[in-house]
Each structure stands twice: as C-alpha cells, then as structure tokens.
C-alpha cells in the first residue's frame, strides 16, 4: 500500500494525476529587456535550496503544493515544465521530431516568469546547449525527471518499467547528464515519470536524498491542440501556493507556449507572483 508523504513544514536545507500510485491525468507582459539575460551566468556560489525531511520509515518525502503560510498568503504559484524524452526516442529525434521547446523557454524569459524545468537525462544529452542555458539562467532551475522517463511503478501510461534495483541509478544518471551539459542551477528535486509512484519507489530513492515533487494543478497540455482550453484549465485550478504541471516538449505538447501567454497575464492580474519550486517550498520569495 502506498503512503504519500506530503510534508511542507519541516525543511532540512508527463502528464498525470495529482497523487501517487498509478495516477491518471486527471498585468501586461513584462518588457523583454527586463528579463534576466539568458547568457548571464550564475554567481559562483549557488544558494542552498530547501528540501523536505525524510518521511515515515525514511521514505523519500513528497511535495505537492505550498503549505499554509507565507507562500499561500502572498498568492504565489509555481509553473513547472517536464522536459520529457525517453531513452528509446533517439531514432525519432534523428528523424526530426523535436522534444525541446525553445520558444517556450524564450517566452518565460520574455515574460520574466520564474520556473522549474523537470528534465530527463536523455533530454539533456539530446539538447546539451539548451540544458546548459536553462541551468545557468537565474530565472530558471533544473530538477530531475529520471534519465529514461520510464515508470517507477506499473501501470503508468504504458511506460516501460524501471526495475527496483535500477531506480537510484536513473536519478544519478540524470544528474550526471546535467553536469556534463554544464548546467549549474540544479536542485535536489525529482518528479516521477507520469507522476506514478508507490512506497517501493519512495524507499528505493531515499539514498538519493531528493524530494519528490508532484503537483496540485494538471494543465492538460499533453497532446492538447487548443491553447485556450489548456489556459482555462490552469486558471480554474490555481489557488495560492499551487504547483502546476506543464510540458517543455514541442512534439507532445505543441500549444503550451501559447497557453503560457494567456495564463501569465491573467494570473498577474489576479495578484499572483510566479516562483520556482525551491521558492514555493521555502514558503517565501
């Protein structure tokens, strides 16, 4: 039986539902000149980021949204983007399929939207220059989405299953890919492919000392073709302290960039401020 360990008060430092197990999916624009320079490197010392204490029995802790407190009172929201690419999709990329979305990243910079990109190691290997640029932009941060984007429990949207003894290696291999690409702003957070997990997976990842990050708002952008519908679903679901899951994969989520252009000004009009997951978890900017 799966135990979802959602902890928000104790800090120690691609589509799917919001929860564990075999989840089912359920102001005007900022001037571009005001956005951080994507070519500007981070300072030599990257600030420490918060992480959650281990859950009962030492299980990997799970974070779904901000706890009640400063983050919720201040109407903050975290937009997160899964950069999905499975280990066996190399041939498709070689034939021209695009698993990246440079226009989306450019829009986040243009609109000055702090965000977290949950990246697979295979994606970082396919697009190392983009991984480096994202991981050296102070507006953004990279978190771990496994190396292969295979499932950590089954069933999970038809994804191949990672064996229990290989789960920790999936995390380590992805972090190694980020490092090889030159990404520096990498946080110790992990998102299960498909959002699917159980106690076995939480126990297997405990030695990696990561915080598993889920969400409370499903954007519905995966395979969507109507940007208005995606934007409406996000706007309907967001509450103070929400964590939204979207995608940074052009072939599988082609209207995400358009939806972001609709979501951001409306949420700002409502008084929301966009933060990274590390800021949301900390509970303050």
Tab-separated table of C-alpha atoms in Angstrom:
chain	number	residue	atom	x	y	z
A	1	UNK	CA	0.000	0.000	0.000
A	2	UNK	CA	1.361	3.400	-0.999
A	3	UNK	CA	1.948	6.102	1.586
A	4	UNK	CA	2.009	9.620	0.152
A	5	UNK	CA	4.280	11.623	2.387
A	6	UNK	CA	3.332	15.246	1.859
A	7	UNK	CA	5.429	17.458	4.064
A	8	UNK	CA	5.584	21.208	3.952
A	9	UNK	CA	6.523	22.497	7.355
A	10	UNK	CA	9.791	20.701	8.053
A	11	UNK	CA	12.658	21.917	5.897
A	12	UNK	CA	16.144	20.463	6.066
A	13	UNK	CA	18.171	22.669	3.907
A	14	UNK	CA	4.267	13.835	-18.164
A	15	UNK	CA	1.083	14.196	-17.645
A	16	UNK	CA	-0.616	12.542	-14.735
A	17	UNK	CA	-2.886	12.963	-11.790
A	18	UNK	CA	-2.022	14.650	-8.534
A	19	UNK	CA	-1.103	11.854	-6.226
A	20	UNK	CA	0.822	8.642	-6.037
A	21	UNK	CA	0.323	5.158	-7.324
A	22	UNK	CA	-0.657	4.631	-10.944
A	23	UNK	CA	-2.036	8.141	-11.276
A	24	UNK	CA	-4.437	9.157	-14.047
A	25	UNK	CA	-4.469	12.615	-15.649
A	26	UNK	CA	-6.964	13.739	-14.499
A	27	UNK	CA	-0.664	42.682	-15.667
A	28	UNK	CA	0.525	43.176	-19.204
A	29	UNK	CA	3.576	41.339	-20.459
A	30	UNK	CA	6.884	42.271	-18.898
A	31	UNK	CA	9.171	44.034	-21.334
A	32	UNK	CA	11.767	41.628	-22.699
A	33	UNK	CA	14.542	43.972	-21.651
A	34	UNK	CA	13.558	43.472	-18.030
A	35	UNK	CA	14.011	39.707	-18.178
A	36	UNK	CA	17.255	38.162	-16.966
A	37	UNK	CA	19.892	37.766	-19.656
A	38	UNK	CA	19.887	34.074	-20.630
A	39	UNK	CA	23.584	34.375	-21.379
A	40	UNK	CA	24.405	35.745	-17.953
A	41	UNK	CA	25.986	33.036	-15.790
A	42	UNK	CA	25.032	32.371	-12.226
A	43	UNK	CA	27.271	33.566	-9.464
A	44	UNK	CA	29.959	31.131	-8.378
A	45	UNK	CA	28.050	30.149	-5.266
A	46	UNK	CA	24.573	28.784	-5.939
A	47	UNK	CA	22.356	29.422	-2.882
A	48	UNK	CA	21.311	26.403	-0.875
A	49	UNK	CA	17.802	25.287	-1.671
A	50	UNK	CA	15.255	23.822	0.728
A	51	UNK	CA	14.469	20.128	0.835
A	52	UNK	CA	12.000	18.186	2.911
A	53	UNK	CA	12.929	15.885	5.761
A	54	UNK	CA	12.503	12.143	5.089
A	55	UNK	CA	9.042	10.759	5.592
A	56	UNK	CA	7.962	7.937	7.913
A	57	UNK	CA	10.307	4.975	7.731
A	58	UNK	CA	12.857	7.092	5.889
A	59	UNK	CA	10.800	7.221	2.692
A	60	UNK	CA	11.535	9.921	0.133
A	61	UNK	CA	9.328	12.900	1.047
A	62	UNK	CA	6.695	14.166	-1.405
A	63	UNK	CA	5.805	17.817	-2.007
A	64	UNK	CA	2.571	18.706	-3.841
A	65	UNK	CA	1.889	22.373	-3.076
A	66	UNK	CA	2.939	25.084	-0.651
A	67	UNK	CA	1.972	24.597	2.981
A	68	UNK	CA	-0.303	27.138	4.590
A	69	UNK	CA	1.701	30.215	5.419
A	70	UNK	CA	3.600	32.926	3.611
A	71	UNK	CA	3.557	31.321	0.157
A	72	UNK	CA	-0.201	30.843	0.148
A	73	UNK	CA	-0.941	34.183	1.791
A	74	UNK	CA	1.139	36.005	-0.815
A	75	UNK	CA	-0.642	34.319	-3.750
A	76	UNK	CA	2.398	32.607	-5.194
A	77	UNK	CA	2.241	29.896	-7.838
A	78	UNK	CA	4.900	27.663	-9.380
A	79	UNK	CA	4.735	26.755	-13.063
A	80	UNK	CA	6.742	23.617	-13.764
A	81	UNK	CA	7.615	22.134	-17.140
A	82	UNK	CA	8.527	18.496	-17.797
A	83	UNK	CA	11.214	18.155	-20.471
A	84	UNK	CA	10.388	14.576	-21.429
A	85	UNK	CA	12.427	12.304	-23.652
A	86	UNK	CA	12.604	8.576	-23.134
A	87	UNK	CA	15.779	6.578	-23.538
A	88	UNK	CA	14.499	4.898	-26.720
A	89	UNK	CA	13.381	8.027	-28.594
A	90	UNK	CA	16.773	8.813	-30.122
A	91	UNK	CA	15.784	7.474	-33.570
A	92	UNK	CA	12.709	9.685	-33.585
A	93	UNK	CA	14.833	12.726	-32.742
A	94	UNK	CA	17.250	11.760	-35.521
A	95	UNK	CA	14.306	11.787	-37.956
A	96	UNK	CA	13.459	15.340	-36.943
A	97	UNK	CA	10.973	15.029	-34.088
A	98	UNK	CA	11.544	17.830	-31.581
A	99	UNK	CA	11.365	17.040	-27.885
A	100	UNK	CA	12.539	20.536	-26.919
A	101	UNK	CA	10.620	23.821	-26.984
A	102	UNK	CA	12.947	26.829	-27.303
A	103	UNK	CA	10.011	29.169	-27.945
A	104	UNK	CA	8.526	28.283	-24.552
A	105	UNK	CA	11.785	28.987	-22.720
A	106	UNK	CA	12.128	32.261	-24.649
A	107	UNK	CA	8.598	33.247	-23.613
A	108	UNK	CA	9.310	32.514	-19.948
A	109	UNK	CA	12.296	34.840	-20.209
A	110	UNK	CA	10.358	37.479	-22.114
A	111	UNK	CA	7.574	37.470	-19.526
A	112	UNK	CA	10.062	37.220	-16.637
A	113	UNK	CA	8.440	34.090	-15.206
A	114	UNK	CA	10.488	32.151	-12.671
A	115	UNK	CA	10.008	28.434	-13.359
A	116	UNK	CA	11.333	24.943	-12.704
A	117	UNK	CA	12.118	22.547	-15.545
A	118	UNK	CA	11.948	18.846	-14.664
A	119	UNK	CA	14.372	17.396	-17.185
A	120	UNK	CA	15.221	13.851	-18.169
A	121	UNK	CA	18.865	12.950	-18.588
A	122	UNK	CA	18.167	11.775	-22.116
A	123	UNK	CA	16.726	15.215	-22.961
A	124	UNK	CA	19.864	16.888	-21.614
A	125	UNK	CA	22.002	14.605	-23.754
A	126	UNK	CA	19.960	15.412	-26.871
A	127	UNK	CA	19.928	19.179	-26.233
A	128	UNK	CA	23.050	19.921	-24.144
A	129	UNK	CA	23.291	23.576	-25.183
A	130	UNK	CA	19.710	24.217	-24.126
A	131	UNK	CA	20.201	22.305	-20.881
A	132	UNK	CA	23.247	24.436	-20.120
A	133	UNK	CA	21.409	27.677	-20.942
A	134	UNK	CA	18.433	26.742	-18.772
A	135	UNK	CA	20.709	25.598	-15.960
A	136	UNK	CA	22.683	28.839	-15.969
A	137	UNK	CA	19.762	31.241	-16.123
A	138	UNK	CA	18.951	32.710	-12.680
A	139	UNK	CA	15.288	32.876	-13.690
A	140	UNK	CA	15.109	29.082	-14.002
A	141	UNK	CA	16.166	25.903	-12.235
A	142	UNK	CA	16.538	22.300	-13.364
A	143	UNK	CA	15.128	19.374	-11.412
A	144	UNK	CA	15.424	15.645	-12.078
A	145	UNK	CA	12.821	13.741	-14.105
A	146	UNK	CA	14.840	10.489	-14.297
A	147	UNK	CA	17.222	9.535	-17.075
A	148	UNK	CA	14.948	7.430	-19.273
A	149	UNK	CA	11.409	8.601	-18.391
A	150	UNK	CA	10.442	5.013	-17.659
A	151	UNK	CA	7.870	4.183	-14.985
A	152	UNK	CA	8.770	3.598	-11.336
A	153	UNK	CA	5.582	1.572	-10.798
A	154	UNK	CA	3.121	-0.073	-13.136
A	155	UNK	CA	0.741	0.525	-14.779
A	156	UNK	CA	1.766	4.037	-15.759
A	157	UNK	CA	0.552	5.238	-19.155
A	158	UNK	CA	2.195	2.323	-20.933
A	159	UNK	CA	5.723	3.363	-19.949
A	160	UNK	CA	8.360	0.623	-19.624
A	161	UNK	CA	9.053	-0.283	-16.003
A	162	UNK	CA	12.309	0.503	-14.194
A	163	UNK	CA	13.431	-2.392	-12.014
A	164	UNK	CA	13.682	-1.556	-8.322
A	165	UNK	CA	17.450	-2.069	-8.217
A	166	UNK	CA	17.881	0.435	-11.091
A	167	UNK	CA	15.760	3.278	-9.689
A	168	UNK	CA	18.548	5.068	-7.848
A	169	UNK	CA	20.763	4.815	-10.953
A	170	UNK	CA	18.039	6.535	-13.001
A	171	UNK	CA	18.312	9.566	-10.738
A	172	UNK	CA	22.109	9.578	-10.580
A	173	UNK	CA	22.483	9.196	-14.336
A	174	UNK	CA	20.207	12.173	-14.970
A	175	UNK	CA	22.127	14.391	-12.555
A	176	UNK	CA	25.338	13.305	-14.302
A	177	UNK	CA	23.873	14.325	-17.674
A	178	UNK	CA	23.030	17.795	-16.336
A	179	UNK	CA	26.544	18.185	-15.001
A	180	UNK	CA	28.084	17.068	-18.285
A	181	UNK	CA	25.976	19.629	-20.149
A	182	UNK	CA	27.295	22.368	-17.861
A	183	UNK	CA	24.026	23.125	-16.043
A	184	UNK	CA	24.731	24.606	-12.636
A	185	UNK	CA	21.382	25.650	-11.150
A	186	UNK	CA	20.237	22.095	-10.448
A	187	UNK	CA	18.031	21.428	-7.433
A	188	UNK	CA	17.661	18.131	-5.482
A	189	UNK	CA	14.089	17.519	-6.567
A	190	UNK	CA	12.704	14.566	-8.503
A	191	UNK	CA	9.479	14.087	-10.437
A	192	UNK	CA	8.313	10.564	-11.137
A	193	UNK	CA	7.561	9.954	-14.827
A	194	UNK	CA	3.805	10.077	-15.227
A	195	UNK	CA	3.567	11.070	-11.571
A	196	UNK	CA	3.379	7.341	-10.765
A	197	UNK	CA	4.990	6.036	-7.590
A	198	UNK	CA	4.493	3.779	-4.584
A	199	UNK	CA	6.287	3.011	-1.331
A	200	UNK	CA	8.753	0.744	-3.120
A	201	UNK	CA	9.864	3.636	-5.326
A	202	UNK	CA	9.983	6.098	-2.416
A	203	UNK	CA	12.142	3.666	-0.461
A	204	UNK	CA	14.457	2.981	-3.417
A	205	UNK	CA	15.133	6.692	-3.903
A	206	UNK	CA	15.691	7.510	-0.229
A	207	UNK	CA	19.512	7.186	-0.502
A	208	UNK	CA	19.496	9.791	-3.302
A	209	UNK	CA	18.261	12.389	-0.763
A	210	UNK	CA	15.875	14.040	-3.184
A	211	UNK	CA	12.432	15.481	-2.576
A	212	UNK	CA	9.762	14.069	-4.882
A	213	UNK	CA	7.703	16.875	-6.400
A	214	UNK	CA	4.173	16.265	-7.632
A	215	UNK	CA	1.528	18.951	-8.306
A	216	UNK	CA	-1.994	20.035	-7.478
A	217	UNK	CA	-2.936	21.507	-10.871
A	218	UNK	CA	-2.889	19.439	-14.074
A	219	UNK	CA	-2.679	21.742	-17.111
A	220	UNK	CA	-3.860	19.146	-19.619
A	221	UNK	CA	-1.310	20.405	-22.159
A	222	UNK	CA	-0.011	16.940	-23.088
A	223	UNK	CA	-1.120	16.245	-26.669
A	224	UNK	CA	-3.535	19.195	-26.484
A	225	UNK	CA	-4.270	21.277	-29.585
A	226	UNK	CA	-6.349	24.052	-28.005
A	227	UNK	CA	-4.293	26.603	-26.081
A	228	UNK	CA	-7.409	28.329	-24.756
A	229	UNK	CA	-8.642	25.087	-23.181
A	230	UNK	CA	-5.268	24.489	-21.526
A	231	UNK	CA	-5.154	28.037	-20.176
A	232	UNK	CA	-8.719	27.753	-18.882
A	233	UNK	CA	-7.929	24.516	-17.050
A	234	UNK	CA	-4.882	26.074	-15.372
A	235	UNK	CA	-6.708	29.249	-14.386
A	236	UNK	CA	-9.608	27.237	-12.998
A	237	UNK	CA	-7.317	25.095	-10.848
A	238	UNK	CA	-4.773	27.560	-9.459
A	239	UNK	CA	-5.017	28.549	-5.812
A	240	UNK	CA	-2.460	30.399	-3.667
A	241	UNK	CA	0.524	28.077	-3.263
A	242	UNK	CA	-0.369	25.895	-6.252
A	243	UNK	CA	2.111	23.862	-8.246
A	244	UNK	CA	1.184	23.462	-11.925
A	245	UNK	CA	2.477	20.682	-14.195
A	246	UNK	CA	3.038	21.544	-17.869
A	247	UNK	CA	5.466	20.309	-20.529
A	248	UNK	CA	8.516	21.541	-22.425
A	249	UNK	CA	8.210	19.005	-25.249
A	250	UNK	CA	7.216	20.515	-28.569
A	251	UNK	CA	6.044	17.343	-30.309
A	252	UNK	CA	3.921	16.131	-27.390
A	253	UNK	CA	2.666	19.481	-26.061
A	254	UNK	CA	2.526	21.857	-29.034
A	255	UNK	CA	0.310	24.608	-27.564
A	256	UNK	CA	1.988	25.080	-24.180
A	257	UNK	CA	3.809	28.266	-25.152
A	258	UNK	CA	0.567	29.828	-26.392
A	259	UNK	CA	-1.227	28.784	-23.213
A	260	UNK	CA	1.500	30.335	-21.038
A	261	UNK	CA	0.987	33.656	-22.843
A	262	UNK	CA	-2.645	33.563	-21.749
A	263	UNK	CA	-2.113	32.229	-18.213
A	264	UNK	CA	0.660	34.562	-17.066
A	265	UNK	CA	-1.016	37.968	-17.591
A	266	UNK	CA	-4.327	36.750	-16.172
A	267	UNK	CA	-2.760	35.329	-13.002
A	268	UNK	CA	-0.734	38.511	-12.580
A	269	UNK	CA	-3.947	40.481	-12.955
A	270	UNK	CA	-5.329	38.388	-10.104
A	271	UNK	CA	-2.338	39.284	-7.948
A	272	UNK	CA	-0.273	36.110	-8.336
A	273	UNK	CA	3.511	36.034	-8.369
A	274	UNK	CA	5.444	33.283	-10.144
A	275	UNK	CA	8.129	31.421	-8.223
A	276	UNK	CA	10.370	28.396	-8.666
A	277	UNK	CA	9.621	25.201	-6.760
A	278	UNK	CA	12.542	25.946	-4.448
A	279	UNK	CA	10.939	29.270	-3.534
A	280	UNK	CA	7.494	27.740	-3.119
A	281	UNK	CA	8.911	25.049	-0.863
A	282	UNK	CA	10.729	27.627	1.206
A	283	UNK	CA	7.438	29.411	1.709
A	284	UNK	CA	8.774	32.850	0.857
A	285	UNK	CA	10.451	34.615	-2.100
